[in-house]
GROMACS .gro file of N, CA and C in nm:
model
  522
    1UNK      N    1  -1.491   1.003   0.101
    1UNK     CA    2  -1.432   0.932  -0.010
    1UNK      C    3  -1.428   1.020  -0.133
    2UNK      N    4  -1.373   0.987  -0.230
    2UNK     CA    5  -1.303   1.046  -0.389
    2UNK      C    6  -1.313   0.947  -0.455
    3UNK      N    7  -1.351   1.010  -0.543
    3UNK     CA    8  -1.335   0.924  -0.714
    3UNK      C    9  -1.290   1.032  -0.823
    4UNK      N   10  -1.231   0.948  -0.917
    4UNK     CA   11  -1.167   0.970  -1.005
    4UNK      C   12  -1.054   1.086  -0.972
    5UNK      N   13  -0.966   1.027  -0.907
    5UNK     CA   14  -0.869   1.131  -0.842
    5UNK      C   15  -0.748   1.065  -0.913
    6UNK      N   16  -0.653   1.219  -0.938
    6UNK     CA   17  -0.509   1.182  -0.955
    6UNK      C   18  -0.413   1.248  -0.880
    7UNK      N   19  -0.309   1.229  -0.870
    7UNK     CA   20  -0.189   1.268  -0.774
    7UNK      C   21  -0.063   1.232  -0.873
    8UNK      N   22   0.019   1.330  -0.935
    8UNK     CA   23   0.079   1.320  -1.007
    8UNK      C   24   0.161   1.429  -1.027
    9UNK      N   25   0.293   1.407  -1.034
    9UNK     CA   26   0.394   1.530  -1.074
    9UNK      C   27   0.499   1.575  -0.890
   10UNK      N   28   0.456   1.493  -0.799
   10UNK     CA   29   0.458   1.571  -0.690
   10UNK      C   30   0.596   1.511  -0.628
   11UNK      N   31   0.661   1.640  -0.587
   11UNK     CA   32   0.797   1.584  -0.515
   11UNK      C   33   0.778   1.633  -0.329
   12UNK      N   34   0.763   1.505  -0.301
   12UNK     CA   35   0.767   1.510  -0.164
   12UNK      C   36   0.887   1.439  -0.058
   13UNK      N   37   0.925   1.566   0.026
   13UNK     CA   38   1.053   1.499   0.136
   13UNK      C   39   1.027   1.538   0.249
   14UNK      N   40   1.097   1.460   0.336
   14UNK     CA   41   1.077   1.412   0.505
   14UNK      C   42   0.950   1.454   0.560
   15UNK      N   43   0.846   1.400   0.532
   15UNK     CA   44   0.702   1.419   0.596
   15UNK      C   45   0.724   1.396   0.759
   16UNK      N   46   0.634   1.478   0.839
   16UNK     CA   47   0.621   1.392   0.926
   16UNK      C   48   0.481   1.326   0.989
   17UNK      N   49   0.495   1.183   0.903
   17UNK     CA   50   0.332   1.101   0.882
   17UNK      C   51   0.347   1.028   0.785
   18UNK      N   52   0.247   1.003   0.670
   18UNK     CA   53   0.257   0.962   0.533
   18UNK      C   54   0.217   1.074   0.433
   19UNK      N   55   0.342   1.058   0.353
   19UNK     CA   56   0.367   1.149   0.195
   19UNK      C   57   0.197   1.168   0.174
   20UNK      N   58   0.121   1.021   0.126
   20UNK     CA   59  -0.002   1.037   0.090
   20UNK      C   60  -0.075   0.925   0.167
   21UNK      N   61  -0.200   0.984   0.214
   21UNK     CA   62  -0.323   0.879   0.296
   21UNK      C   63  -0.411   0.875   0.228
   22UNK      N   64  -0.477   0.745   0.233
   22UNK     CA   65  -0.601   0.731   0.114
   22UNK      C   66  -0.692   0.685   0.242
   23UNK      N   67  -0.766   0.706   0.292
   23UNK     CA   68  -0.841   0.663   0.392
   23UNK      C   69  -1.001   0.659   0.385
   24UNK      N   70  -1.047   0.587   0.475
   24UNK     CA   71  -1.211   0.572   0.472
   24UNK      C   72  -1.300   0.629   0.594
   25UNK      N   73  -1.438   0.628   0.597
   25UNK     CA   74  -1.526   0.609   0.749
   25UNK      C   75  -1.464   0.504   0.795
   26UNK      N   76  -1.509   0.476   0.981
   26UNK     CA   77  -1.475   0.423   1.047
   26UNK      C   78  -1.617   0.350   1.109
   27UNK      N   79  -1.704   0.394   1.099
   27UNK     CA   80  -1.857   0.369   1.142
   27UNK      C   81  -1.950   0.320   0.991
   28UNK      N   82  -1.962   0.186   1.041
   28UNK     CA   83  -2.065   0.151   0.931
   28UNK      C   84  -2.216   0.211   0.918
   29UNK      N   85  -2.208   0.211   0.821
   29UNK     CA   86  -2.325   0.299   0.745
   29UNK      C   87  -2.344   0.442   0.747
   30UNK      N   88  -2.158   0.475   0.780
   30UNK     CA   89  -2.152   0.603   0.782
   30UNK      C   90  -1.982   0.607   0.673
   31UNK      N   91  -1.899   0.519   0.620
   31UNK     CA   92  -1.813   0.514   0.571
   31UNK      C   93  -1.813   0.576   0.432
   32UNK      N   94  -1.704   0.577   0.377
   32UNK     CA   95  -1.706   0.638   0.233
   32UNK      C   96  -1.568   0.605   0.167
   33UNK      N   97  -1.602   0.585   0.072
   33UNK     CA   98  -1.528   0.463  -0.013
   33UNK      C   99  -1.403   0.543  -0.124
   34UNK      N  100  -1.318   0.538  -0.166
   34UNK     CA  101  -1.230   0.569  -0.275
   34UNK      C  102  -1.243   0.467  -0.397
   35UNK      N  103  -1.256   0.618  -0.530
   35UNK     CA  104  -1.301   0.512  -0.631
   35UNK      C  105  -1.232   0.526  -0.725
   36UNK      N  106  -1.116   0.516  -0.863
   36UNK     CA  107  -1.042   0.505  -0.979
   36UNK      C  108  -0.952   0.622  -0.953
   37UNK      N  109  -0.842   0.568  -0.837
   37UNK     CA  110  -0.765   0.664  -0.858
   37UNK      C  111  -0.673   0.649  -0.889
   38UNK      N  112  -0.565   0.742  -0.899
   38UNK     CA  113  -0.414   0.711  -0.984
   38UNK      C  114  -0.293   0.782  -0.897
   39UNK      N  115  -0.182   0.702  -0.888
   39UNK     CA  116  -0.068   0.817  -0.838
   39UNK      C  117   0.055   0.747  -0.929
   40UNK      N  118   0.098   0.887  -1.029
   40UNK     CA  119   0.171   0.823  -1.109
   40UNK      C  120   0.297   0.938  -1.088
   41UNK      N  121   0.421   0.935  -1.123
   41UNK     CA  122   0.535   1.031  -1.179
   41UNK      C  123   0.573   1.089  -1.062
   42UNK      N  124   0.573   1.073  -0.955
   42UNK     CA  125   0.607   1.134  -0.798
   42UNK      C  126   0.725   1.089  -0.724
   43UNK      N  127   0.802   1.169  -0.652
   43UNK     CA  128   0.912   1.106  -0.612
   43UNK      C  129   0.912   1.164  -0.471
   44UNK      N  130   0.907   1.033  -0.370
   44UNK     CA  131   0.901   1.003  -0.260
   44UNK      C  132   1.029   1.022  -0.192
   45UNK      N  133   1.062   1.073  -0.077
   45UNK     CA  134   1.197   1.047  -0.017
   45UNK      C  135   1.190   1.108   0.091
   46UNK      N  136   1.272   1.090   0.158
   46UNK     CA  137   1.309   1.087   0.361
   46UNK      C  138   1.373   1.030   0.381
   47UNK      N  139   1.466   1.101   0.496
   47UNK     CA  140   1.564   1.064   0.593
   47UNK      C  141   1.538   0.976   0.717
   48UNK      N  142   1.389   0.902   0.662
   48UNK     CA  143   1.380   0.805   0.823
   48UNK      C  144   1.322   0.885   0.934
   49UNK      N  145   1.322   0.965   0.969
   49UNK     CA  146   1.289   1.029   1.095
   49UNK      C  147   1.163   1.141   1.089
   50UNK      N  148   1.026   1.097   1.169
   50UNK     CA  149   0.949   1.133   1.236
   50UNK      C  150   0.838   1.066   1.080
   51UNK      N  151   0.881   1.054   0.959
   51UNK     CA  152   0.778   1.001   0.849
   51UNK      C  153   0.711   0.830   0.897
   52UNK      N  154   0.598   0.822   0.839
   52UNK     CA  155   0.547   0.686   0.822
   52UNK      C  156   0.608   0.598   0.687
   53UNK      N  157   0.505   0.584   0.594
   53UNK     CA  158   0.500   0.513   0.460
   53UNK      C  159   0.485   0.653   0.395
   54UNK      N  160   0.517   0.588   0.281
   54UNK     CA  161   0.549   0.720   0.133
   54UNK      C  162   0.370   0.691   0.075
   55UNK      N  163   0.303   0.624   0.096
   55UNK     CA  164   0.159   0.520   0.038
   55UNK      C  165   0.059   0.479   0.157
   56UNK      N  166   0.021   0.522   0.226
   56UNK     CA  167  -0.062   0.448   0.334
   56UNK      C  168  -0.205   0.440   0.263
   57UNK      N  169  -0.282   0.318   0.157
   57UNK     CA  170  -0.397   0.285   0.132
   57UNK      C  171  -0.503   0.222   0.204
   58UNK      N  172  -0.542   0.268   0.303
   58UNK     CA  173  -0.693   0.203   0.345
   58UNK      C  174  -0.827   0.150   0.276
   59UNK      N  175  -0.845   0.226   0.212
   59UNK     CA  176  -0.955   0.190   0.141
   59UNK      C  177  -0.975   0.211  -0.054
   60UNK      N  178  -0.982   0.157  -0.129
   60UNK     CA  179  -0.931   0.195  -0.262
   60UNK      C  180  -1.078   0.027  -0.345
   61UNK      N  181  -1.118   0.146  -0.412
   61UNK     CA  182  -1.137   0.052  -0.541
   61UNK      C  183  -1.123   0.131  -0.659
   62UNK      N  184  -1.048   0.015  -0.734
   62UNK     CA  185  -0.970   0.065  -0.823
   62UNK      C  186  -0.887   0.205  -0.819
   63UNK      N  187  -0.752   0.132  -0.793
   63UNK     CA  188  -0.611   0.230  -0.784
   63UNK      C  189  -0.496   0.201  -0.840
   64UNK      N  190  -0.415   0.296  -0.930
   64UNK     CA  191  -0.324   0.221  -1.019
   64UNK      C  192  -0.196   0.329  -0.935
   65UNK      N  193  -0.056   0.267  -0.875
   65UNK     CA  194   0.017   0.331  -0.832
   65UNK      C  195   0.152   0.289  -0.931
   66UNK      N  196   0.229   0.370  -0.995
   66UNK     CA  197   0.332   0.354  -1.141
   66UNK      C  198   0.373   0.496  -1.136
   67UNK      N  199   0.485   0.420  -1.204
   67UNK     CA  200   0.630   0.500  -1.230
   67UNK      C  201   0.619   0.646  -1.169
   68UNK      N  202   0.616   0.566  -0.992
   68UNK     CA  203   0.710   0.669  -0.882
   68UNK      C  204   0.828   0.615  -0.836
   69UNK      N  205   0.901   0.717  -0.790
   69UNK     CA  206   1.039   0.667  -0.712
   69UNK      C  207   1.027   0.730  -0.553
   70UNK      N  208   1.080   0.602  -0.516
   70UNK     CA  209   1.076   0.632  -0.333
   70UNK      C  210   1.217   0.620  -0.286
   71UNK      N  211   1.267   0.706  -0.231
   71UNK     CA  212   1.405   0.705  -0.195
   71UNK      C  213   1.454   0.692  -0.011
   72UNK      N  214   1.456   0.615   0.054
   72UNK     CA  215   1.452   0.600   0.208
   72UNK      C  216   1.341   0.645   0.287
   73UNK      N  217   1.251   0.571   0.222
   73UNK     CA  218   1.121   0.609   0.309
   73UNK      C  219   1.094   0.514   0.412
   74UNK      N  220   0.990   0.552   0.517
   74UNK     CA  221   0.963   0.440   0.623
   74UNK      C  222   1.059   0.486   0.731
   75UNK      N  223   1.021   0.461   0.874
   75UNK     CA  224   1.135   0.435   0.934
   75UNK      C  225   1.091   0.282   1.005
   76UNK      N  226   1.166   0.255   1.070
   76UNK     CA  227   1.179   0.118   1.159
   76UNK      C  228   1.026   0.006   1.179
   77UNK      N  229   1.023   0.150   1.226
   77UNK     CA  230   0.864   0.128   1.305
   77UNK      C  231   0.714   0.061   1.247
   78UNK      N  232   0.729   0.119   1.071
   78UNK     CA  233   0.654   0.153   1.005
   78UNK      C  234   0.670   0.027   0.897
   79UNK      N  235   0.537  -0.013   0.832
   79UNK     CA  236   0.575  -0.163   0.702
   79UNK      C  237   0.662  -0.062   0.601
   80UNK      N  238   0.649  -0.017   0.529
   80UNK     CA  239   0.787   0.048   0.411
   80UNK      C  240   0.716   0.161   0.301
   81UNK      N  241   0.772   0.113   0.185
   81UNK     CA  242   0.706   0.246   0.066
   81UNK      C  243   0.572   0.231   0.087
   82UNK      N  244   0.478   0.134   0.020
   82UNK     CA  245   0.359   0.118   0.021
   82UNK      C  246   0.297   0.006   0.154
   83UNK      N  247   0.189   0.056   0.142
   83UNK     CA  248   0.187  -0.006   0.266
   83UNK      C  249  -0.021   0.026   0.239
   84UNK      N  250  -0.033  -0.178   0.228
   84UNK     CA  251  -0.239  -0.174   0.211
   84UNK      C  252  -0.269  -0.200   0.331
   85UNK      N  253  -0.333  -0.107   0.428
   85UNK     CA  254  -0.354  -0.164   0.580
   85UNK      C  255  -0.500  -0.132   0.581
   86UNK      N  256  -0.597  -0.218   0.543
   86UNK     CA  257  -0.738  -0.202   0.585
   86UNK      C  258  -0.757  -0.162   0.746
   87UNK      N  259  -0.827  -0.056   0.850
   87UNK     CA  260  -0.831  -0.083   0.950
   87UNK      C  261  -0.966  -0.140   0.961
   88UNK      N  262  -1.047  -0.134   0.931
   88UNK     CA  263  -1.202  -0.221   1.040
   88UNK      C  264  -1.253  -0.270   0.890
   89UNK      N  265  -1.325  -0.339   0.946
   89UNK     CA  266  -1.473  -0.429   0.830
   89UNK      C  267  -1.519  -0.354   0.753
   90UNK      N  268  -1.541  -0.234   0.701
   90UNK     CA  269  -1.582  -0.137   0.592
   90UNK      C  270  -1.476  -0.096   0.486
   91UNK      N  271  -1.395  -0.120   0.544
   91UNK     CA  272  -1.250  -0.087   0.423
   91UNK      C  273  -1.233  -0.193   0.343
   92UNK      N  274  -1.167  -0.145   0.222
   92UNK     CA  275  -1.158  -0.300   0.154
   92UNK      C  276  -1.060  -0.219  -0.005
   93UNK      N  277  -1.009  -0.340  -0.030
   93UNK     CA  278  -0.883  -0.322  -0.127
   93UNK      C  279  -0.930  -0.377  -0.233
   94UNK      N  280  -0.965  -0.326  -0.334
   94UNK     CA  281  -1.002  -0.383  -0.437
   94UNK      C  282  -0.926  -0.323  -0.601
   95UNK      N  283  -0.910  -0.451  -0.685
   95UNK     CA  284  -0.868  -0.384  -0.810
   95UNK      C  285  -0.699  -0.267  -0.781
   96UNK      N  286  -0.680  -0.354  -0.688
   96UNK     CA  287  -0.498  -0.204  -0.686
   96UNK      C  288  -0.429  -0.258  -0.775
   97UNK      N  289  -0.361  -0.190  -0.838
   97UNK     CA  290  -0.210  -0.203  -0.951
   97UNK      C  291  -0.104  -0.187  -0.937
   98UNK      N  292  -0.029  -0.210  -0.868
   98UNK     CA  293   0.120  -0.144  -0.821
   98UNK      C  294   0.222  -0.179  -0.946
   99UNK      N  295   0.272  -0.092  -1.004
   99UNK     CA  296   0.346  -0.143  -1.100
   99UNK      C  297   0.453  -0.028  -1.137
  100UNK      N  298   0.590  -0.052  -1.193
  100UNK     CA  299   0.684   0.076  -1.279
  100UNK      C  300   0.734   0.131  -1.209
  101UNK      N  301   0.716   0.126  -1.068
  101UNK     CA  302   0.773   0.200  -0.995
  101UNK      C  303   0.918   0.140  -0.957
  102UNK      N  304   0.977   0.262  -0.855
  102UNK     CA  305   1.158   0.241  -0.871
  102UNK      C  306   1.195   0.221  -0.720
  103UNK      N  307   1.183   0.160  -0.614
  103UNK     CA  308   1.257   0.205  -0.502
  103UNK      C  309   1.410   0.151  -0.408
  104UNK      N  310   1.441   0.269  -0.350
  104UNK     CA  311   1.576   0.259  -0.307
  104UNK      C  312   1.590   0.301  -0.155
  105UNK      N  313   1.689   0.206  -0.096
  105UNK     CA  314   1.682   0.240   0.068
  105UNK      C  315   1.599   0.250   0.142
  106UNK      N  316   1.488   0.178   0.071
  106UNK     CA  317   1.313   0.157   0.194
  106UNK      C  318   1.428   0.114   0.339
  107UNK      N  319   1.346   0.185   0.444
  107UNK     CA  320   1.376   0.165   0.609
  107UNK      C  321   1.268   0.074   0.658
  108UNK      N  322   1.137   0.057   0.582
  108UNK     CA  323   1.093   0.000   0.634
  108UNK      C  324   1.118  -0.104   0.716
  109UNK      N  325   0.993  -0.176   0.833
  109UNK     CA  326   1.055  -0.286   0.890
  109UNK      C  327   1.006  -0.399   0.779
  110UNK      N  328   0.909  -0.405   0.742
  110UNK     CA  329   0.847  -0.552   0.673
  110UNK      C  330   0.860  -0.571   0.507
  111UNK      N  331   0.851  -0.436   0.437
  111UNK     CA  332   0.822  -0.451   0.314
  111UNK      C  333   0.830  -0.339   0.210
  112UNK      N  334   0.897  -0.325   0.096
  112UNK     CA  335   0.870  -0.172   0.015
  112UNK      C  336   0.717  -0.201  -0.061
  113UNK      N  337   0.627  -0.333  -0.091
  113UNK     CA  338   0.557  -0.339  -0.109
  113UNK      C  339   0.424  -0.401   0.084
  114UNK      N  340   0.336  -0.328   0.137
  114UNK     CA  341   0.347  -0.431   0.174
  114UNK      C  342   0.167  -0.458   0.219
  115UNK      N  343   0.093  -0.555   0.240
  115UNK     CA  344  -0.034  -0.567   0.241
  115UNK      C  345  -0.056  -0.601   0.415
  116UNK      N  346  -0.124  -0.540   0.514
  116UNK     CA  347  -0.155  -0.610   0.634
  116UNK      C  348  -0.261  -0.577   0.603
  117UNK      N  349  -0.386  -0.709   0.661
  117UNK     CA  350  -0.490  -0.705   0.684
  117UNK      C  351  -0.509  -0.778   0.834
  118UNK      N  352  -0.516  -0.729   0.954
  118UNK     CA  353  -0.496  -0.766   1.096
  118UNK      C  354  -0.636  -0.699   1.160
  119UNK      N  355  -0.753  -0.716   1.086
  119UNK     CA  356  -0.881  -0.633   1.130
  119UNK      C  357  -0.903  -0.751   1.227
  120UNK      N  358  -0.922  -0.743   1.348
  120UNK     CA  359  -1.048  -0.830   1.439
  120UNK      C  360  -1.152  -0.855   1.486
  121UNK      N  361  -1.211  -0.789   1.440
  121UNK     CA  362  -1.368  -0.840   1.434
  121UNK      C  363  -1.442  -0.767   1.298
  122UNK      N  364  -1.520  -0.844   1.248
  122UNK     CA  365  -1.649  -0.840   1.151
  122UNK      C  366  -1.536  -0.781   1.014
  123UNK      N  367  -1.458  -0.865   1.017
  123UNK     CA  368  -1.403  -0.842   0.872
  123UNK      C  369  -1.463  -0.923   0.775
  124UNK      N  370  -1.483  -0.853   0.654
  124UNK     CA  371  -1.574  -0.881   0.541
  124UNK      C  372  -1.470  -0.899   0.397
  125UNK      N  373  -1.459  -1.082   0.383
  125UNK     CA  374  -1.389  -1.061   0.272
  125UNK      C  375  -1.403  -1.018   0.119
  126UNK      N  376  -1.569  -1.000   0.105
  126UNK     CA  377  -1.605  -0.972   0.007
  126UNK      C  378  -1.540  -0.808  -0.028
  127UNK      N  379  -1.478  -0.763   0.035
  127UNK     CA  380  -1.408  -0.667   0.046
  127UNK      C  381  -1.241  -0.641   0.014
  128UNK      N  382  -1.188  -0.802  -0.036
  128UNK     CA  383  -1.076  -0.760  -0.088
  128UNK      C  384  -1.056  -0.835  -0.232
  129UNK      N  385  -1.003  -0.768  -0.332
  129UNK     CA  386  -0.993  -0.895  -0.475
  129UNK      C  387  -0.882  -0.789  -0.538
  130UNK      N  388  -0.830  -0.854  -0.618
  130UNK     CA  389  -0.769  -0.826  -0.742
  130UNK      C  390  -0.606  -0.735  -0.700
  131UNK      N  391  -0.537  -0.781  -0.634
  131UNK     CA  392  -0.465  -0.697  -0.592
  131UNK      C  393  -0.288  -0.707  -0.679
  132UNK      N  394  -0.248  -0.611  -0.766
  132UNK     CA  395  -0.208  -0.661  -0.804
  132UNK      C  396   0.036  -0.645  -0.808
  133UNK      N  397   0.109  -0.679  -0.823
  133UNK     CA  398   0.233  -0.622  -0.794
  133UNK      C  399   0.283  -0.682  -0.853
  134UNK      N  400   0.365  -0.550  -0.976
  134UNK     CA  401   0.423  -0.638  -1.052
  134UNK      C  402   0.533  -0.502  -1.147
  135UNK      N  403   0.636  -0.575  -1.193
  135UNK     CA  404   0.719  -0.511  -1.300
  135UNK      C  405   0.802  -0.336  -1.244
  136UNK      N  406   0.796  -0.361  -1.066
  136UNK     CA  407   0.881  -0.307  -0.991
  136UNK      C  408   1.014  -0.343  -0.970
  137UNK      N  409   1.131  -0.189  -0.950
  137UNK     CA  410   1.257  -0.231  -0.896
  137UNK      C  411   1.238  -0.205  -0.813
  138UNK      N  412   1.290  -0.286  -0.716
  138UNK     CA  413   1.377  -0.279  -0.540
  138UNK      C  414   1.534  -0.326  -0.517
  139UNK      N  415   1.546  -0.217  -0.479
  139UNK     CA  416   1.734  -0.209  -0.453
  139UNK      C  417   1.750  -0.157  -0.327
  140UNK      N  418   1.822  -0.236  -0.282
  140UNK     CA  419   1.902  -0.227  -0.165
  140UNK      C  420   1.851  -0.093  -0.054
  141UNK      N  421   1.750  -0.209   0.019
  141UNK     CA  422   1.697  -0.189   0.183
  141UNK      C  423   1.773  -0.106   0.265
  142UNK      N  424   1.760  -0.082   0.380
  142UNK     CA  425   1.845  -0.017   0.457
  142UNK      C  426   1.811  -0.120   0.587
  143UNK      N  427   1.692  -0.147   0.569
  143UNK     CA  428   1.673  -0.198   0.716
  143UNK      C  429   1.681  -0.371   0.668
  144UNK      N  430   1.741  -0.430   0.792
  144UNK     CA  431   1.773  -0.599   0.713
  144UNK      C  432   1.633  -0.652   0.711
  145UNK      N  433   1.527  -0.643   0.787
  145UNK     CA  434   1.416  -0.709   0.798
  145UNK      C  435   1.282  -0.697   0.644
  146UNK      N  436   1.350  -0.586   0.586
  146UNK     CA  437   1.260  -0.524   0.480
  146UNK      C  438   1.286  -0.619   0.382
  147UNK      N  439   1.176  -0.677   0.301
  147UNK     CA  440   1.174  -0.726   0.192
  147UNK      C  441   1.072  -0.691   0.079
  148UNK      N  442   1.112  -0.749  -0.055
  148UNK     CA  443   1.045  -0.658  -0.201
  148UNK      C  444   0.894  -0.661  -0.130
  149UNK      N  445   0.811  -0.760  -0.061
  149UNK     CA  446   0.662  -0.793  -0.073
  149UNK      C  447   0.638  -0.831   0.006
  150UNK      N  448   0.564  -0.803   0.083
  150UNK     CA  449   0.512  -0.874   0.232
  150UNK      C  450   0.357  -0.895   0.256
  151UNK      N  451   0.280  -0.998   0.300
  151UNK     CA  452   0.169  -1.049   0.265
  151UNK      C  453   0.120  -1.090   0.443
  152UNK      N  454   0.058  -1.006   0.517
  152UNK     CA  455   0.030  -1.071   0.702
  152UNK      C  456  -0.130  -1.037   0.699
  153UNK      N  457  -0.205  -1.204   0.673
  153UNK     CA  458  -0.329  -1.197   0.709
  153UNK      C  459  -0.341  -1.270   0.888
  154UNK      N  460  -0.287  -1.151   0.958
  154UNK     CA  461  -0.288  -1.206   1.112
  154UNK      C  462  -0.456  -1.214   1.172
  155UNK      N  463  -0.436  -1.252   1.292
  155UNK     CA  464  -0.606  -1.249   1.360
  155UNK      C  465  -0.678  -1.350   1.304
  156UNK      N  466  -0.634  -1.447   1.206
  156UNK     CA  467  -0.742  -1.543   1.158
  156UNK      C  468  -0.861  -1.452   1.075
  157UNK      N  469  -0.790  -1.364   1.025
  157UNK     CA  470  -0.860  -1.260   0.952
  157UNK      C  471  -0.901  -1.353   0.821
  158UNK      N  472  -0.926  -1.458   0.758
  158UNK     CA  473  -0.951  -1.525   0.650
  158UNK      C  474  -1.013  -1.640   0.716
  159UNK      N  475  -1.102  -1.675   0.659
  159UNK     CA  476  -1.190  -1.807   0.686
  159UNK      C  477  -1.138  -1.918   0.606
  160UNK      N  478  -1.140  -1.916   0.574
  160UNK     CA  479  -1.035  -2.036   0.431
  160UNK      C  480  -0.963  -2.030   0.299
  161UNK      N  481  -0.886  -2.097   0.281
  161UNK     CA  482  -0.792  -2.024   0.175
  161UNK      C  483  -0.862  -2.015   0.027
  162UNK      N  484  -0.977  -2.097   0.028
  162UNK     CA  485  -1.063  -2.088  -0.103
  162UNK      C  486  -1.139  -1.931  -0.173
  163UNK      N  487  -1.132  -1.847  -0.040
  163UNK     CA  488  -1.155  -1.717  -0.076
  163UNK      C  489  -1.102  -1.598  -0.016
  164UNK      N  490  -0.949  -1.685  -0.037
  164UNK     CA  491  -0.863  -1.522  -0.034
  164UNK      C  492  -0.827  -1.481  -0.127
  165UNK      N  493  -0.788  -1.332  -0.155
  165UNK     CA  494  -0.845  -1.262  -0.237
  165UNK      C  495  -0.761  -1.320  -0.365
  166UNK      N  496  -0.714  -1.261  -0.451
  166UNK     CA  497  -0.648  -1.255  -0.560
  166UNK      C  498  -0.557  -1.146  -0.574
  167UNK      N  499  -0.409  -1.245  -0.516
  167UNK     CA  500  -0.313  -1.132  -0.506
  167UNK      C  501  -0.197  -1.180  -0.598
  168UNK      N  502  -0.144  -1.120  -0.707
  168UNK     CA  503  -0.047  -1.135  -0.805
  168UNK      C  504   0.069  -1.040  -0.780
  169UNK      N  505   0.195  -1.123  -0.743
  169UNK     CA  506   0.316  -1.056  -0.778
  169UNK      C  507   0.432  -1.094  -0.821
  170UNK      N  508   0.450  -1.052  -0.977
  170UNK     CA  509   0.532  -1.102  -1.089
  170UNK      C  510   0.644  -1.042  -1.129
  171UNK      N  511   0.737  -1.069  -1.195
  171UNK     CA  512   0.859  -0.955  -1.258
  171UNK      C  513   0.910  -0.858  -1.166
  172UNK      N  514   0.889  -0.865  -1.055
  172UNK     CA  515   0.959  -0.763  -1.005
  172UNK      C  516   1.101  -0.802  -0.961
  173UNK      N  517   1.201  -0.705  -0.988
  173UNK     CA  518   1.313  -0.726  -0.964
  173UNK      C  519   1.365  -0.637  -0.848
  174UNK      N  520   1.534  -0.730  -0.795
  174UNK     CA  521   1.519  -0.703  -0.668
  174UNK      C  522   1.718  -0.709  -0.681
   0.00000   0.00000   0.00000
């Protein structure tokens, strides 16, 4: 894990994977956490082919992602620009900011914003809060299934709706 990290200024095209991975441990009581980071002023883009997400966040407390531009990122296969995919019970999303940013021709299949949490066993919700999306453009998808925001707590991954997390997404235009 990292703290106090920034990522900023960076022009990245046709990866093949994700532009940027924020990732964690996989073994409890051996994991390691991401702590106040930032990715601001970066411009994302790909032709669809052999890239993931322009954003793949696993694990983050406190992360502010603003005024980047993503230009046909994702292909088919893949959720879209951003993309919060906790994999196991030690990861956890806390305090994110998504905001200012610009995107165009996401391929994604599900989302240019998009959150899965599909962990199956020993997921810990005290592990997700404050998540937040807001005062983004999204223009015109490539793929029909892609939309501005996508939200899949599959697996019965939530025990009741009284403590899921706190997810805000406002002003964004589309």
């Amino acid at each position: 894990g990292v703290s106090d990290y920034r990522i900023e200024g960076v022009t990245a095209e046709n990866p093949q994977g994700d532009h940027i991975y924020i990732g964690s441990g996989r073994t409890v009581g051996m994991e390691r956490h991401n702590y106040k980071g930032t990715i601001t002023g970066n411009k994302f883009r790909s032709n669809g082919v052999g890239n993931r997400n322009a954003i793949s966040v696993i694990d983050a407390d406190g992360l502010d992602i603003f005024d980047n531009d993503f230009e046909g990122c994702s292909r088919l296969t893949m959720p879209g620009d951003i993309d919060l995919e906790p994999n196991n019970s030690v990861s956890g999303l806390k305090n994110i900011n998504i905001f200012d940013n610009r995107s165009k021709d996401c391929r994604g299949s599900t989302a240019m914003v998009c959150v899965f949490v599909n962990t199956p066993t020993g997921f810990n919700q005290a592990n997700y809060a404050s998540i937040n999306v807001y005062d983004n453009e999204f223009n015109t998808p490539i793929s029909p299934t892609c939309t501005d925001f996508y939200v899949d707590f599959s697996r019965d991954a939530w025990v009741d709706d009284e403590t899921l997390p706190v997810i805000t997404y406002a002003n964004n235009k589309s």
